[in-house]
Amino acid sequence: MAKTAAKTAAKAPSKITRATQVLDKAGFRYSVHTYAYDPDAPRIGLQAAEALGVDPGRVLKTLMAAVDGRPVCLLVASDREVAMKRVAAAFSGKAAAMLKPADAERLTGYHVGGISPLGQKRSFPTAIDAGSLGDPGAEIHVNGGGRGLQIRLTEGDLVAVLDARVVPLA
């Protein structure tokens, strides 16, 4: 009976991921926060914010899209939606579309619900929604590379470590 209970218990995500290793190597300060990931949540970013007791505007969701067929990484507050025309314009393209979950997983090396903008299998051009940021010194959460794992760091450090462009996406 103990084995059955152990199998059904949620496995706590590792606090050391490729995402945290990127931050450690770059020397950025951050903290790691775990929460009970709900795979059935209709909007995973909002579920993460609620579980952590954080304003949804302070939790950025990571989205993978393609602009003119080229993969890109997008970050936007969990309570906002991206506009595909703005995504295309942000990368000087004509058309943008979200990647299929299987393609996003294959390209990033992370599972959907745990895709971090940090430590992906290879680097992709990255944009952060300007309306989702406010003060470079303010703290923000991003996925830490595992389901139920968030990293908190400053907006300025996130932009710097990702070498991200900050443009309107929503």
Tab-separated table of C-alpha atoms in Angstrom:
chain	number	residue	atom	x	y	z
A	1	MET	CA	0.000	0.000	0.000
A	2	ALA	CA	2.882	2.380	0.690
A	3	LYS	CA	4.206	1.844	-2.844
A	4	THR	CA	0.835	2.836	-4.318
A	5	ALA	CA	0.714	6.019	-2.265
A	6	ALA	CA	4.266	6.869	-3.286
A	7	LYS	CA	3.423	6.408	-6.969
A	8	THR	CA	0.425	8.743	-6.795
A	9	ALA	CA	2.164	11.428	-4.754
A	10	ALA	CA	3.352	14.356	-6.856
A	11	LYS	CA	7.090	14.386	-7.349
A	12	ALA	CA	8.646	17.648	-6.179
A	13	PRO	CA	10.499	19.383	-9.009
A	14	SER	CA	14.264	19.597	-8.759
A	15	LYS	CA	15.477	23.025	-7.737
A	16	ILE	CA	18.515	22.628	-9.995
A	17	THR	CA	17.617	22.838	-13.665
A	18	ARG	CA	19.264	24.080	-16.847
A	19	ALA	CA	17.493	27.390	-16.160
A	20	THR	CA	19.041	27.819	-12.691
A	21	GLN	CA	22.426	26.736	-14.039
A	22	VAL	CA	22.283	29.538	-16.632
A	23	LEU	CA	21.598	32.079	-13.885
A	24	ASP	CA	24.318	30.656	-11.634
A	25	LYS	CA	26.886	30.763	-14.446
A	26	ALA	CA	25.935	34.351	-15.325
A	27	GLY	CA	26.085	35.395	-11.652
A	28	PHE	CA	22.504	36.671	-11.387
A	29	ARG	CA	20.621	36.615	-8.072
A	30	TYR	CA	17.350	34.701	-8.003
A	31	SER	CA	15.183	32.543	-5.794
A	32	VAL	CA	13.378	29.295	-6.594
A	33	HIS	CA	9.746	28.671	-5.652
A	34	THR	CA	7.761	25.458	-5.941
A	35	TYR	CA	4.021	25.004	-6.066
A	36	ALA	CA	1.481	22.248	-6.688
A	37	TYR	CA	1.268	22.105	-10.488
A	38	ASP	CA	-2.211	21.345	-11.830
A	39	PRO	CA	-1.984	19.761	-15.299
A	40	ASP	CA	-5.733	20.261	-15.757
A	41	ALA	CA	-5.672	24.014	-15.118
A	42	PRO	CA	-7.158	25.891	-18.075
A	43	ARG	CA	-4.400	28.552	-17.870
A	44	ILE	CA	-1.195	27.262	-16.311
A	45	GLY	CA	0.358	30.697	-15.737
A	46	LEU	CA	-2.672	31.886	-13.803
A	47	GLN	CA	-2.675	28.680	-11.779
A	48	ALA	CA	0.997	29.240	-10.905
A	49	ALA	CA	0.309	32.822	-9.798
A	50	GLU	CA	-2.604	31.742	-7.628
A	51	ALA	CA	-0.673	28.843	-6.082
A	52	LEU	CA	2.250	31.144	-5.254
A	53	GLY	CA	0.015	33.968	-4.009
A	54	VAL	CA	1.518	36.332	-6.590
A	55	ASP	CA	-0.236	38.912	-8.788
A	56	PRO	CA	-0.771	37.292	-12.231
A	57	GLY	CA	0.911	40.309	-13.815
A	58	ARG	CA	4.133	39.353	-12.002
A	59	VAL	CA	4.246	35.802	-13.419
A	60	LEU	CA	5.446	35.640	-17.018
A	61	LYS	CA	4.409	32.689	-19.151
A	62	THR	CA	6.811	31.367	-21.764
A	63	LEU	CA	5.360	30.832	-25.221
A	64	MET	CA	7.056	29.409	-28.279
A	65	ALA	CA	6.021	30.696	-31.680
A	66	ALA	CA	7.292	30.826	-35.238
A	67	VAL	CA	7.738	34.008	-37.249
A	68	ASP	CA	7.972	33.315	-40.968
A	69	GLY	CA	8.785	29.727	-39.999
A	70	ARG	CA	11.612	30.628	-37.558
A	71	PRO	CA	11.154	29.688	-33.860
A	72	VAL	CA	11.043	32.511	-31.325
A	73	CYS	CA	10.495	32.697	-27.577
A	74	LEU	CA	7.911	35.051	-26.068
A	75	LEU	CA	7.280	36.128	-22.500
A	76	VAL	CA	4.061	37.795	-21.435
A	77	ALA	CA	2.260	38.259	-18.117
A	78	SER	CA	0.089	35.257	-17.302
A	79	ASP	CA	-3.051	37.419	-17.409
A	80	ARG	CA	-2.328	38.761	-20.926
A	81	GLU	CA	-2.530	37.311	-24.440
A	82	VAL	CA	-0.156	37.976	-27.326
A	83	ALA	CA	-1.302	39.442	-30.641
A	84	MET	CA	0.220	37.534	-33.557
A	85	LYS	CA	0.548	40.689	-35.691
A	86	ARG	CA	2.635	42.284	-32.940
A	87	VAL	CA	4.723	39.128	-32.576
A	88	ALA	CA	5.492	39.150	-36.311
A	89	ALA	CA	6.352	42.858	-36.192
A	90	ALA	CA	8.627	42.360	-33.159
A	91	PHE	CA	10.803	40.045	-35.245
A	92	SER	CA	10.467	41.965	-38.538
A	93	GLY	CA	8.337	39.201	-40.027
A	94	LYS	CA	5.137	38.916	-41.986
A	95	ALA	CA	3.329	36.096	-40.177
A	96	ALA	CA	3.445	34.499	-36.730
A	97	ALA	CA	1.825	31.407	-35.248
A	98	MET	CA	2.126	29.491	-32.004
A	99	LEU	CA	4.183	26.289	-32.169
A	100	LYS	CA	2.472	22.984	-31.546
A	101	PRO	CA	3.224	21.691	-28.023
A	102	ALA	CA	5.294	18.755	-29.351
A	103	ASP	CA	7.428	21.138	-31.435
A	104	ALA	CA	7.934	23.481	-28.476
A	105	GLU	CA	9.051	20.544	-26.313
A	106	ARG	CA	11.416	19.198	-28.977
A	107	LEU	CA	13.046	22.594	-29.580
A	108	THR	CA	13.378	23.688	-25.950
A	109	GLY	CA	14.058	20.369	-24.239
A	110	TYR	CA	11.381	21.187	-21.660
A	111	HIS	CA	7.853	19.820	-21.194
A	112	VAL	CA	4.821	22.051	-21.743
A	113	GLY	CA	3.892	23.534	-18.382
A	114	GLY	CA	7.590	23.632	-17.527
A	115	ILE	CA	9.096	25.542	-20.463
A	116	SER	CA	11.552	28.116	-19.222
A	117	PRO	CA	12.978	30.895	-21.358
A	118	LEU	CA	16.324	30.056	-19.711
A	119	GLY	CA	18.473	27.040	-20.528
A	120	GLN	CA	16.642	25.930	-23.640
A	121	LYS	CA	18.412	23.362	-25.855
A	122	ARG	CA	19.449	26.219	-28.124
A	123	SER	CA	19.009	29.968	-28.091
A	124	PHE	CA	16.078	31.557	-29.862
A	125	PRO	CA	15.376	35.238	-30.440
A	126	THR	CA	13.373	36.324	-27.406
A	127	ALA	CA	10.882	39.127	-26.842
A	128	ILE	CA	9.225	40.212	-23.617
A	129	ASP	CA	5.938	42.094	-23.735
A	130	ALA	CA	6.625	45.716	-22.785
A	131	GLY	CA	3.211	45.938	-21.093
A	132	SER	CA	4.189	43.067	-18.794
A	133	LEU	CA	7.196	44.930	-17.394
A	134	GLY	CA	7.394	48.128	-15.408
A	135	ASP	CA	10.517	48.677	-13.333
A	136	PRO	CA	13.861	46.982	-14.064
A	137	GLY	CA	14.381	46.545	-10.293
A	138	ALA	CA	10.983	44.939	-9.709
A	139	GLU	CA	10.840	41.190	-9.191
A	140	ILE	CA	9.120	38.917	-11.655
A	141	HIS	CA	8.550	35.154	-11.911
A	142	VAL	CA	9.350	32.892	-14.868
A	143	ASN	CA	9.195	29.151	-15.232
A	144	GLY	CA	12.248	27.469	-13.764
A	145	GLY	CA	12.412	24.559	-16.178
A	146	GLY	CA	9.999	22.166	-14.517
A	147	ARG	CA	6.312	21.851	-13.841
A	148	GLY	CA	5.621	23.446	-10.471
A	149	LEU	CA	8.869	25.431	-10.422
A	150	GLN	CA	9.188	29.206	-10.711
A	151	ILE	CA	12.234	31.464	-10.564
A	152	ARG	CA	11.966	34.974	-9.116
A	153	LEU	CA	14.467	37.576	-10.331
A	154	THR	CA	14.456	41.231	-11.309
A	155	GLU	CA	13.021	42.367	-14.606
A	156	GLY	CA	16.337	43.950	-15.567
A	157	ASP	CA	18.270	40.742	-14.903
A	158	LEU	CA	15.763	38.715	-16.920
A	159	VAL	CA	16.071	41.035	-19.920
A	160	ALA	CA	19.870	40.994	-19.645
A	161	VAL	CA	20.358	37.229	-19.244
A	162	LEU	CA	18.007	36.524	-22.167
A	163	ASP	CA	19.335	39.386	-24.302
A	164	ALA	CA	15.638	39.972	-24.937
A	165	ARG	CA	13.961	42.730	-26.855
A	166	VAL	CA	11.207	44.485	-24.895
A	167	VAL	CA	8.364	45.311	-27.292
A	168	PRO	CA	4.563	45.404	-27.270
A	169	LEU	CA	3.274	41.859	-27.819
A	170	ALA	CA	-0.219	42.024	-26.303
